[in-house]
Short mmCIF file of C-alpha atoms in Angstrom, two decimals:
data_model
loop_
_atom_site.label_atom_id
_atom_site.label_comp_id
_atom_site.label_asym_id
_atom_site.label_seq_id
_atom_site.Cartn_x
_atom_site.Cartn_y
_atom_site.Cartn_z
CA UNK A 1 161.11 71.55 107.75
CA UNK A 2 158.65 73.50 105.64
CA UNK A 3 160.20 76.72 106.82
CA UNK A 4 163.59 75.26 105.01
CA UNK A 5 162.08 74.20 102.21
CA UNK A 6 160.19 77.76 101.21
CA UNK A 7 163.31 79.22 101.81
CA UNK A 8 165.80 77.04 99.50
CA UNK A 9 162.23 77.59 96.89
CA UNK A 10 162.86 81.35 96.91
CA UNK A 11 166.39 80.86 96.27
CA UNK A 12 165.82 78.95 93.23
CA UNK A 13 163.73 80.90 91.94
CA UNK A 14 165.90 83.92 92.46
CA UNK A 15 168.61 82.04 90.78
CA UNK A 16 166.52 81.39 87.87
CA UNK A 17 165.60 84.91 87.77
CA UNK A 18 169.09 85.98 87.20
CA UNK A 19 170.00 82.96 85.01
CA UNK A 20 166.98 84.41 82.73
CA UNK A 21 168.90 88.05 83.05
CA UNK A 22 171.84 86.63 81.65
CA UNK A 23 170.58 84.81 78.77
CA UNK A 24 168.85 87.59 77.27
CA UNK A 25 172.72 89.22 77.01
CA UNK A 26 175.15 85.94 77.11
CA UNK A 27 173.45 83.13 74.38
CA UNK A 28 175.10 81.21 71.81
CA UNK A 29 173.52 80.34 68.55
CA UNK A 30 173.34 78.57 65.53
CA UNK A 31 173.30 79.06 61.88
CA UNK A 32 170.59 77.37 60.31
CA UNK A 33 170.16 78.89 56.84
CA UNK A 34 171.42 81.29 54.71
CA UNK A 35 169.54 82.44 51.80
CA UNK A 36 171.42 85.49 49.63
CA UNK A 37 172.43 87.64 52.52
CA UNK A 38 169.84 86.84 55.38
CA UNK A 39 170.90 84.71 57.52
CA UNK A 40 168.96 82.81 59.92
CA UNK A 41 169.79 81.83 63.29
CA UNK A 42 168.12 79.89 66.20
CA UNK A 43 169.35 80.30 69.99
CA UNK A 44 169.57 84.00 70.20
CA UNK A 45 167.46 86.37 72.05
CA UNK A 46 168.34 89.52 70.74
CA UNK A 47 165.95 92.68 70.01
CA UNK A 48 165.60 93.26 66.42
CA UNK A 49 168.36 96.24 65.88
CA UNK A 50 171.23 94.59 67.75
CA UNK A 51 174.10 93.01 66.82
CA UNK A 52 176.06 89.83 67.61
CA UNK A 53 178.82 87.83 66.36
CA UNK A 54 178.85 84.57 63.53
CA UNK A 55 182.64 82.75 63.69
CA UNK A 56 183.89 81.81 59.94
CA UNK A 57 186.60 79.58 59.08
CA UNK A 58 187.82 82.07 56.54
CA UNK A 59 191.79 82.65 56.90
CA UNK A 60 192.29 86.39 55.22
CA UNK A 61 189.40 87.35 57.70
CA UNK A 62 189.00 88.41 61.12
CA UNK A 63 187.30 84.94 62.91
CA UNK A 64 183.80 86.59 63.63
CA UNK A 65 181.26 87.76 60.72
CA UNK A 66 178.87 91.31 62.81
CA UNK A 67 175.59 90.93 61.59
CA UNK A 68 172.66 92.87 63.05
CA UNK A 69 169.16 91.32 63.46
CA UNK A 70 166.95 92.20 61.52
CA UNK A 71 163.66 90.13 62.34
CA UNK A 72 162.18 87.09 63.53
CA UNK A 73 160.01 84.21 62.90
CA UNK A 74 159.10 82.05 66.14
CA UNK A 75 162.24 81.43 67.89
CA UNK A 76 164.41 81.84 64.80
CA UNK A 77 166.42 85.39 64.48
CA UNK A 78 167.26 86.86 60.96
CA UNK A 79 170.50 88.54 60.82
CA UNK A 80 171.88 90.28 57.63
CA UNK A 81 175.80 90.83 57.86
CA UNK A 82 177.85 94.71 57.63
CA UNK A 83 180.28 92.79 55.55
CA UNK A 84 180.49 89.67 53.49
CA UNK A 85 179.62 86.16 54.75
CA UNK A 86 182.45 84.44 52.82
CA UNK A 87 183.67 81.94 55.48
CA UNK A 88 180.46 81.09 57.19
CA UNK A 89 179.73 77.29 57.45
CA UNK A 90 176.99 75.29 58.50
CA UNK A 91 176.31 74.92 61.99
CA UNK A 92 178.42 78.08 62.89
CA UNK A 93 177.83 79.77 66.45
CA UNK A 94 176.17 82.96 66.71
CA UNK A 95 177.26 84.91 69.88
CA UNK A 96 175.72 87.88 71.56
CA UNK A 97 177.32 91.61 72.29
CA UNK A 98 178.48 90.18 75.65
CA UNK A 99 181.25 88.04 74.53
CA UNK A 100 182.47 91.02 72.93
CA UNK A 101 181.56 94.11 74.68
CA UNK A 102 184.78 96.29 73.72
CA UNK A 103 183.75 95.82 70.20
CA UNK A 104 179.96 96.62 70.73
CA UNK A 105 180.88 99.52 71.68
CA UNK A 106 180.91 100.91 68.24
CA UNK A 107 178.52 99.47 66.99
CA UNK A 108 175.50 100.22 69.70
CA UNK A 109 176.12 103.61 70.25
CA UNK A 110 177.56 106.20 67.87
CA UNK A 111 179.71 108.90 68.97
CA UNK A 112 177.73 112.61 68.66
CA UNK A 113 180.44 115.33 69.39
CA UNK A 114 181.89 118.99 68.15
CA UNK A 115 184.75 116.56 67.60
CA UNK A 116 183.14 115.41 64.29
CA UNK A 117 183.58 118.50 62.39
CA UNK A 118 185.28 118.21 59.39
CA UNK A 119 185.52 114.61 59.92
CA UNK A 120 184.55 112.00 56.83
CA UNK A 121 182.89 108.98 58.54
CA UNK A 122 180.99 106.05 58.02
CA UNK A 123 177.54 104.76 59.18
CA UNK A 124 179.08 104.19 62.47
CA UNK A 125 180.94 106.87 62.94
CA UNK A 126 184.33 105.25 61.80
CA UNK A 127 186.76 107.33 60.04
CA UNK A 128 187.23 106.92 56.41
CA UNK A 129 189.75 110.25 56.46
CA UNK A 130 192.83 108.57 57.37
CA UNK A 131 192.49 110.50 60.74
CA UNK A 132 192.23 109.13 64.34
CA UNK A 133 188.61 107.96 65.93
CA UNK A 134 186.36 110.16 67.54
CA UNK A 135 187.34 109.94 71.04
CA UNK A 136 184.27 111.57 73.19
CA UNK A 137 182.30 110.84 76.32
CA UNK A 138 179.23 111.23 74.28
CA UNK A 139 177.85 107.90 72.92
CA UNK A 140 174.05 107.97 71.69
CA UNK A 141 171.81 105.02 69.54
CA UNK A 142 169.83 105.76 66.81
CA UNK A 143 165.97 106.04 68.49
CA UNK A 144 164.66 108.72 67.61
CA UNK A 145 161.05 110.94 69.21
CA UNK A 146 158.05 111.72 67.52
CA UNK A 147 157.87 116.07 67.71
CA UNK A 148 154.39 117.87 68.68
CA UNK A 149 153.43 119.96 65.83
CA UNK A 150 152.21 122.62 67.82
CA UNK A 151 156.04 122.94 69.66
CA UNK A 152 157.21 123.60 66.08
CA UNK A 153 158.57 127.41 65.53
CA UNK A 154 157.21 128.71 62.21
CA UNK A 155 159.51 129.07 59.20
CA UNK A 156 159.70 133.09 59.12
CA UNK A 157 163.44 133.73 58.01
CA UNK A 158 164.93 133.55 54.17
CA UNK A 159 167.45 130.90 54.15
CA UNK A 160 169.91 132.78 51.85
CA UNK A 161 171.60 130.09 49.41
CA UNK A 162 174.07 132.02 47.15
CA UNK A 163 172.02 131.07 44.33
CA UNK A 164 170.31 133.94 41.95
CA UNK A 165 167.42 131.15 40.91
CA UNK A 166 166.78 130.01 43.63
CA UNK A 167 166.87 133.84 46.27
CA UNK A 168 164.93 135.04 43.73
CA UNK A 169 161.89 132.92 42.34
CA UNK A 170 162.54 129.98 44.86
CA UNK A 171 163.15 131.75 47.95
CA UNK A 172 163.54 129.09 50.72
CA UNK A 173 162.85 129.76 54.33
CA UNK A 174 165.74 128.49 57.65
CA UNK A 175 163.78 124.83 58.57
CA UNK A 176 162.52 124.56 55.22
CA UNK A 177 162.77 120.93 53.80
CA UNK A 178 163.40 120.78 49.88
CA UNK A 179 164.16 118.10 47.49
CA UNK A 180 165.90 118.30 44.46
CA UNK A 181 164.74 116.00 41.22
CA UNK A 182 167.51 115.28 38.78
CA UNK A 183 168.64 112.34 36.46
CA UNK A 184 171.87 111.84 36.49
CA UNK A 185 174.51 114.12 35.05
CA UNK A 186 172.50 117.36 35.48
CA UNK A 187 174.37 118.68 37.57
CA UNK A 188 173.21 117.69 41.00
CA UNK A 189 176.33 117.41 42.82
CA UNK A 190 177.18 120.95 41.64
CA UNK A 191 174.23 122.58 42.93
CA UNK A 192 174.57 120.83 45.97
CA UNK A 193 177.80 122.49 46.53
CA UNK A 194 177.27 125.51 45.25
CA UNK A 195 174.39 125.60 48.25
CA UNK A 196 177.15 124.30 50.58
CA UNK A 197 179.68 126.45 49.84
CA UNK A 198 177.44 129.38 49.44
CA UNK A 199 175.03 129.16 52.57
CA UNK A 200 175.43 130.85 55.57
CA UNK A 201 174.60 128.23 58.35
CA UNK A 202 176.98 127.23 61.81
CA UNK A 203 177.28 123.36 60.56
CA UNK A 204 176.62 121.08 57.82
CA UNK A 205 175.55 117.78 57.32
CA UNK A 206 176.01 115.86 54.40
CA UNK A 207 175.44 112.20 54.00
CA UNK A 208 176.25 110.38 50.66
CA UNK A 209 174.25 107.15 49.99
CA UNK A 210 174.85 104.63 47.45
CA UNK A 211 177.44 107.00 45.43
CA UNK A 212 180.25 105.90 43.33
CA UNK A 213 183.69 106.02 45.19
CA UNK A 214 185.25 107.81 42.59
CA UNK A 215 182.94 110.70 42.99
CA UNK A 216 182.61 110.81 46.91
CA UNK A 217 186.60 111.73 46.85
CA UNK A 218 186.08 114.39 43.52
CA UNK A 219 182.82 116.01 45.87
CA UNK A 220 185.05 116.56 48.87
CA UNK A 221 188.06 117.67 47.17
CA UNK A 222 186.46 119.92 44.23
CA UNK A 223 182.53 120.66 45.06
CA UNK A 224 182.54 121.23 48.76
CA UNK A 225 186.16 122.36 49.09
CA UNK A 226 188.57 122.45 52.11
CA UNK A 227 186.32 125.31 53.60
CA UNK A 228 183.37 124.31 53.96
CA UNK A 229 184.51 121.39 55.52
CA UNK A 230 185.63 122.64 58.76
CA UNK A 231 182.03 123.37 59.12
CA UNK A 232 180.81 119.96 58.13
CA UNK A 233 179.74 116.52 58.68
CA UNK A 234 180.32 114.00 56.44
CA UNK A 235 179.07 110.33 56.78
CA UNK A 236 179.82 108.47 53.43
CA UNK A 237 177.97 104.69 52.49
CA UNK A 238 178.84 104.45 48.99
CA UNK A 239 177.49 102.06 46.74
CA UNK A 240 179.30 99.04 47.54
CA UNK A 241 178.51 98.92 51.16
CA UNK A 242 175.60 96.78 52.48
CA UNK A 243 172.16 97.82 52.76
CA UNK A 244 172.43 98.36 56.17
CA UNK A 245 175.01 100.50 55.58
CA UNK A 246 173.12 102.81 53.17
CA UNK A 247 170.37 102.93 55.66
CA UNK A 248 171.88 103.63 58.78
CA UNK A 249 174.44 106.22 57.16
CA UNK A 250 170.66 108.77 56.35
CA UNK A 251 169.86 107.88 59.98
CA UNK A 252 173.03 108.79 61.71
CA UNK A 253 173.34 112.31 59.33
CA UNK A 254 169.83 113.10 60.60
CA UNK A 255 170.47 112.50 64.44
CA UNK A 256 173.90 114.13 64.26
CA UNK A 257 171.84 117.58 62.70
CA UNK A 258 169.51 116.89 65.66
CA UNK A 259 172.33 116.78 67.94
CA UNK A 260 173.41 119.81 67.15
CA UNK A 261 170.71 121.68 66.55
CA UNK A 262 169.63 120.57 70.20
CA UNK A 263 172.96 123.37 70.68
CA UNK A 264 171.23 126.27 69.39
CA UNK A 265 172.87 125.56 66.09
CA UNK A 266 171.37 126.33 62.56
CA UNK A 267 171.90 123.25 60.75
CA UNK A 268 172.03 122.68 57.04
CA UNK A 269 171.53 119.02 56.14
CA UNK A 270 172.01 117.76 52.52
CA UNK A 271 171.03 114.25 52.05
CA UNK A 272 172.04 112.36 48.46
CA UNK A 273 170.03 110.54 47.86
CA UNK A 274 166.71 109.75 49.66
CA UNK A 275 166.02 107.42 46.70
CA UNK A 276 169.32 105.27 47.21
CA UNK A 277 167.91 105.33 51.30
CA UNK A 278 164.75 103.73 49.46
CA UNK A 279 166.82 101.26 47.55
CA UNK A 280 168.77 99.62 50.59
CA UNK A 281 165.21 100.21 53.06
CA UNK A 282 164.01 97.69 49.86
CA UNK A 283 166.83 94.97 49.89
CA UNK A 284 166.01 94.74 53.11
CA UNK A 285 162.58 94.61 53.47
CA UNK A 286 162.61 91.80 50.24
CA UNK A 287 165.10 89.62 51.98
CA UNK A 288 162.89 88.96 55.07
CA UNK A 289 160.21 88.54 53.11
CA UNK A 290 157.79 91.70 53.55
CA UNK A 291 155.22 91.80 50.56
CA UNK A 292 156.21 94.66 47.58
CA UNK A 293 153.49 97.03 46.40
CA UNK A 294 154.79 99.22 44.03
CA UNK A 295 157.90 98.93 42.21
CA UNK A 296 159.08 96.21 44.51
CA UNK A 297 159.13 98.83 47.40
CA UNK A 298 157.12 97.02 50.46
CA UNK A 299 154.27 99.09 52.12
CA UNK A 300 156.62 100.28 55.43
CA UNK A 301 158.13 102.37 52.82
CA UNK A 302 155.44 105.15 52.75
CA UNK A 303 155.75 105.30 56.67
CA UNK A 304 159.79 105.33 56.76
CA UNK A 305 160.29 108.04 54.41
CA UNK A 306 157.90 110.97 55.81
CA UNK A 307 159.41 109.53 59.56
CA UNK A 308 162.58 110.74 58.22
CA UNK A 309 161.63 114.29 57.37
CA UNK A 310 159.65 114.98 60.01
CA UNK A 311 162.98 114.39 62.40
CA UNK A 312 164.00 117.75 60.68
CA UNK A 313 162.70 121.44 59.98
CA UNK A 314 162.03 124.24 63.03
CA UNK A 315 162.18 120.76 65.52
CA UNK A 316 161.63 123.46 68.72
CA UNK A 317 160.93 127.27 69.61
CA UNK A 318 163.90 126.72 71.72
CA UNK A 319 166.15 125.27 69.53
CA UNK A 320 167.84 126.36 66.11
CA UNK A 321 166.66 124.94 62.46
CA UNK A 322 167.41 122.21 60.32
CA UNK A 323 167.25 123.33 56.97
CA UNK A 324 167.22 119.69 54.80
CA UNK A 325 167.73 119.48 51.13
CA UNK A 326 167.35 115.41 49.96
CA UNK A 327 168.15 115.05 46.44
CA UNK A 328 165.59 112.04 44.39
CA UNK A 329 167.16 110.22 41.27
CA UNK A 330 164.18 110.45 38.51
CA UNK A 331 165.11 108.15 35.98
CA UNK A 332 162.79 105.89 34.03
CA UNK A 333 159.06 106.26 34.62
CA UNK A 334 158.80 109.87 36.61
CA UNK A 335 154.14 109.46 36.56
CA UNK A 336 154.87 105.74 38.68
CA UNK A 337 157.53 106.39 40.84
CA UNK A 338 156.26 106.07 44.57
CA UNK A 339 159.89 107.21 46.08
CA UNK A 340 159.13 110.59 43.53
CA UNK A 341 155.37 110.85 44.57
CA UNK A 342 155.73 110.22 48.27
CA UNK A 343 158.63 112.63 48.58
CA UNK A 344 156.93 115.53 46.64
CA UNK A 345 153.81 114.66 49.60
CA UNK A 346 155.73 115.15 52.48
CA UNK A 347 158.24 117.73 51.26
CA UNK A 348 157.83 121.60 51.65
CA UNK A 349 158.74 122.41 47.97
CA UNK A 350 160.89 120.81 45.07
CA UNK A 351 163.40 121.93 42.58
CA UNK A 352 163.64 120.07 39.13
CA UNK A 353 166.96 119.89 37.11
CA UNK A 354 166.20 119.88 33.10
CA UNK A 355 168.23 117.45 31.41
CA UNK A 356 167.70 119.59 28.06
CA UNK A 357 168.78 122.50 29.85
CA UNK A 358 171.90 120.80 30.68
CA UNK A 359 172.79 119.57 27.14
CA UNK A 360 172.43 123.46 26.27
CA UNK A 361 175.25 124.36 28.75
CA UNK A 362 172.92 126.06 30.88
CA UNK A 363 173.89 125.70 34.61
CA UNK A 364 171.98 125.50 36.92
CA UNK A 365 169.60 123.85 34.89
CA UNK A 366 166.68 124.77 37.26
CA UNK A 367 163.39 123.90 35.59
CA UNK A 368 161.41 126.56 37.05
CA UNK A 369 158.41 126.04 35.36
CA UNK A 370 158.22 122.96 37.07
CA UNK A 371 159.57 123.96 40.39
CA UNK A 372 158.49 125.57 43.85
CA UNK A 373 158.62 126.38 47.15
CA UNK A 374 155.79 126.17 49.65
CA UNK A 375 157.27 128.71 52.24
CA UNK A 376 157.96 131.47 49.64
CA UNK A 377 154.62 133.44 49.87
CA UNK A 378 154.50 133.56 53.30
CA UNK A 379 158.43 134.67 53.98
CA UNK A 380 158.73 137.42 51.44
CA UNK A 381 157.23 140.96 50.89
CA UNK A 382 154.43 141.60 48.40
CA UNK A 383 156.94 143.43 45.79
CA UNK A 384 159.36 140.25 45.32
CA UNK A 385 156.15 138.52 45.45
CA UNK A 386 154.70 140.39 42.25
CA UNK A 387 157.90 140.19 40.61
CA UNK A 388 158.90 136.36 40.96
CA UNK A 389 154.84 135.38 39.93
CA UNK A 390 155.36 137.56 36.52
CA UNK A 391 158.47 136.12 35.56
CA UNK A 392 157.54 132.59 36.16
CA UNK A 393 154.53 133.71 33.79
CA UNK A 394 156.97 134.62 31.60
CA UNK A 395 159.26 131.47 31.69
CA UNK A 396 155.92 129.04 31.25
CA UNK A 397 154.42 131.25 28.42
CA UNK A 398 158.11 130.66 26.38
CA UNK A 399 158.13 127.49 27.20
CA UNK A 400 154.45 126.79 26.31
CA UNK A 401 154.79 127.75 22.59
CA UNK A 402 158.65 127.12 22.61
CA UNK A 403 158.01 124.96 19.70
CA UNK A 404 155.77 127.42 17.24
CA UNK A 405 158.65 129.58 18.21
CA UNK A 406 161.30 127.76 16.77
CA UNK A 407 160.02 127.01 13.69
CA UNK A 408 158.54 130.67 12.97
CA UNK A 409 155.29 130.06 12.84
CA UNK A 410 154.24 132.44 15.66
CA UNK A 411 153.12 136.13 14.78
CA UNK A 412 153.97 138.65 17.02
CA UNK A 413 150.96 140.76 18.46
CA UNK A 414 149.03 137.61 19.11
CA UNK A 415 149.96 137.22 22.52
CA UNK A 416 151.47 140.57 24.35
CA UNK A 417 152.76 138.24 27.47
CA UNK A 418 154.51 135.73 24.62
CA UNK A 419 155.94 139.06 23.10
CA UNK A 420 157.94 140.54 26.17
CA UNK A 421 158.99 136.79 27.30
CA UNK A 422 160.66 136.55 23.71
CA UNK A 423 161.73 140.31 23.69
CA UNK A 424 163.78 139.67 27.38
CA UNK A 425 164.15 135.98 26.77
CA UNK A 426 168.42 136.13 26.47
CA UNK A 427 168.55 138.14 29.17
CA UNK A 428 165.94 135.94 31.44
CA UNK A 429 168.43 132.68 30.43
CA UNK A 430 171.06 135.16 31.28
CA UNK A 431 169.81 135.80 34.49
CA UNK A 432 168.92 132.16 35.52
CA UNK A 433 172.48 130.80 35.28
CA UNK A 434 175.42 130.99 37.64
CA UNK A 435 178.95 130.27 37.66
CA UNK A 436 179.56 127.50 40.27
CA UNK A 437 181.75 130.26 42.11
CA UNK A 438 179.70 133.04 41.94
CA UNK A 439 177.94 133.56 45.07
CA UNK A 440 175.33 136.13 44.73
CA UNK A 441 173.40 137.25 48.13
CA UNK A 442 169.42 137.29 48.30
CA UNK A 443 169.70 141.04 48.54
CA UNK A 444 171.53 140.75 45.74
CA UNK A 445 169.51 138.31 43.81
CA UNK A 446 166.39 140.57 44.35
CA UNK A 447 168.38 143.72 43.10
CA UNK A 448 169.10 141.51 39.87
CA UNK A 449 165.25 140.71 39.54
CA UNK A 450 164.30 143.68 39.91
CA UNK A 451 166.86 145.40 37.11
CA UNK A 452 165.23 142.67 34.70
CA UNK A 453 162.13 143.56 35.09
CA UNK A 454 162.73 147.34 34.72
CA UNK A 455 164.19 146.31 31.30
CA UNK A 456 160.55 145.20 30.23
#
């Protein structure tokens, strides 16, 4: 009798073993709250990063709301939605990926293929072309691993952009991360192409957070142009999408350049903008509650950010490069801007765009006074080293007294390094700007450098 009864014990107890499996993938929950767009849910089991389901009563809709969790509290799940929660009622179910596996599918994993070239997709690798999905056997999530330092290759080669300014007192190095700080209407979006169109790399990434939709459509068609995008990537989250839209779209754009870098590729990956990534990372953050600390940004912020950049750069010795440029918006207060500050921490150099510059026609309006990039001295020889150090002497000694210039008040033979910066001044302005066609070489660049300097 005891025999019997141990045995039918250690079949209940593997029953409720598996009956535990199953819950943590088939559950059914229930709306409790919604406050904005956090929603909060009680009955589901999920990990924080999944998905699952939320039925609405809303005719012009599909029947199910996708929401992906986002925290908890207790035994309560927070879920924020992909799309609007108009429909949603009180006491609505919640249902897990099972009871909808097909459609799960796309949202869990992501496809990662050769496929995507010159493909415009979402965050979740949907096509926003008018073309066909990705069809591939390769299906990846997001997680990403922390890289040992010392497995790093060192930046040694000149990443040539096409740009005089840039080749020439700017140089960049292949695995070089740089950011570009602009308001808007400087020109950002042109130098980003010009780079783009200009560069000689096997594939490019571009992701475009937060933009307007009107100019995601005029920087495909006009800026990056119908050859460059063979070559390219692009995942678009524009500004009307949800946060976790914005978010995941960086995310996806910097495991996509990993992907293929993984292949021996040399990657360039242009991200615009890290600050709109900040932005959405913030809504988010705010709506579950996590405590802000400067400029409503929560503390997590100064850990997401450089975990970002570090997934890029000379990854391996046996790999190829990632070569990142993120652009950061600068408006308002540019001295208490953490996004600006942590950015120019983390970063391996930064280019400035001059709004007065700009207003004067002059394009690009590089501000390279205020500009620079860490790799340059140790990727160069000595001569273009000499030569790029006294011309950015020159450019801050104008600039310096720009002001006793302009209203005549400065006598020449004061200063003999002010005298030959206003004796080659037209032809240094002259020598900064580009035509967003041109496409001059680094050789080339150097050459020019070199001819202004002989004119001295």
């Amino acid at each position: 009798m005891t025999f019997k009864k141990n045995k039918w014990c250690k079949r209940v107890n593997i029953f409720k073993k598996k009956i535990s499996f199953i819950s943590n993938f088939i559950s059914i929950g229930y709306i409790i709250s919604i406050n904005n767009f956090l929603v909060k849910a009680s009955g589901i089991t999920l990990p924080i990063g999944k998905f699952c389901f939320i039925e609405n009563n809303n005719q012009n809709k599909a029947p199910t709301i996708i929401c992906k969790i986002v925290g908890f509290s207790k035994k309560n799940s927070f879920l924020m939605p992909l799309y609007s929660l108009d429909g949603i009622f009180p006491g609505a179910k919640v249902f897990s990926y099972s009871f909808f596996s097909s459609t799960f599918l796309i949202f869990d994993k992501l496809p990662f293929s050769y496929k995507l070239l010159g493909r415009v997709l979402d965050s979740f690798g949907l096509p926003l072309d008018g073309l066909n999905n990705i069809h591939t056997d390769d299906y990846r999530d997001l997680s990403s691993q922390i890289i040992n330092p010392l497995n790093r290759a060192p930046i040694k080669e000149i990443f040539d952009t096409g740009i005089c300014a840039i080749n020439s007192l700017l140089t960049i190095g292949k695995g070089q991360r740089i950011g570009i700080f602009a308001r808007a209407g400087v020109g950002k979006s042109m130098l980003l192409g010009m780079i783009a169109r200009h560069s000689k790399v096997d594939i490019i990434v571009i992701v475009l957070v937060g933009e307007r939709g009107r100019e995601v459509k005029e920087f495909l068609d006009n800026i990056l142009g119908p050859e460059s995008l063979k070559k390219s990537v692009v995942i678009v989250s524009p500004a009307g999408t949800s946060p976790l839209f914005r978010v995941q779209a960086i995310q996806y754009a910097t495991s996509i350049a990993e992907y293929f870098c993984k292949k021996n590729n040399n990657i360039l990956l242009i991200a615009d903008s890290l600050t709109r990534y900040a932005m959405a990372y913030r809504e988010i953050s705010l709506s579950i509650n996590e405590i802000p600390i400067a400029k409503g940004y929560p503390a997590s912020i100064f850990s997401k950010i450089p975990e970002l950049i570090e997934r890029t750069g000379n990854i391996s010795k046996n790999f190829g490069s990632i070569t990142a440029i993120y652009t950061i918006l600068t408006e308002g207060d540019e001295s208490n801007d953490p996004i600006l500050d942590i950015s120019k921490s983390i970063l391996d150099g930064h280019i400035f765009l001059s709004n007065d510059l700009a207003d004067t026609g002059h394009y690009p309006a590089i501000d390279i006074s205020k500009s620079i990039s860490r790799v340059m001295s140790s990727i160069i020889n000595s001569r273009h080293r000499k030569s790029a150090i006294y011309i950015k002497k020159l450019i801050s000694c104008y600039i310096l007294h720009q002001d006793l210039i302009t209203l005549g008040a400065y006598v020449v033979g004061t200063n003999n390094l002010l005298d030959i910066a206003i004796k080659i001044w037209p032809k240094l302005t002259k020598f900064l700007q580009q035509d967003f066609f041109e496409h001059f070489s680094y050789q080339y660049s150097i050459e020019k450098l070199e001819k202004l300097l002989n004119n001295i």
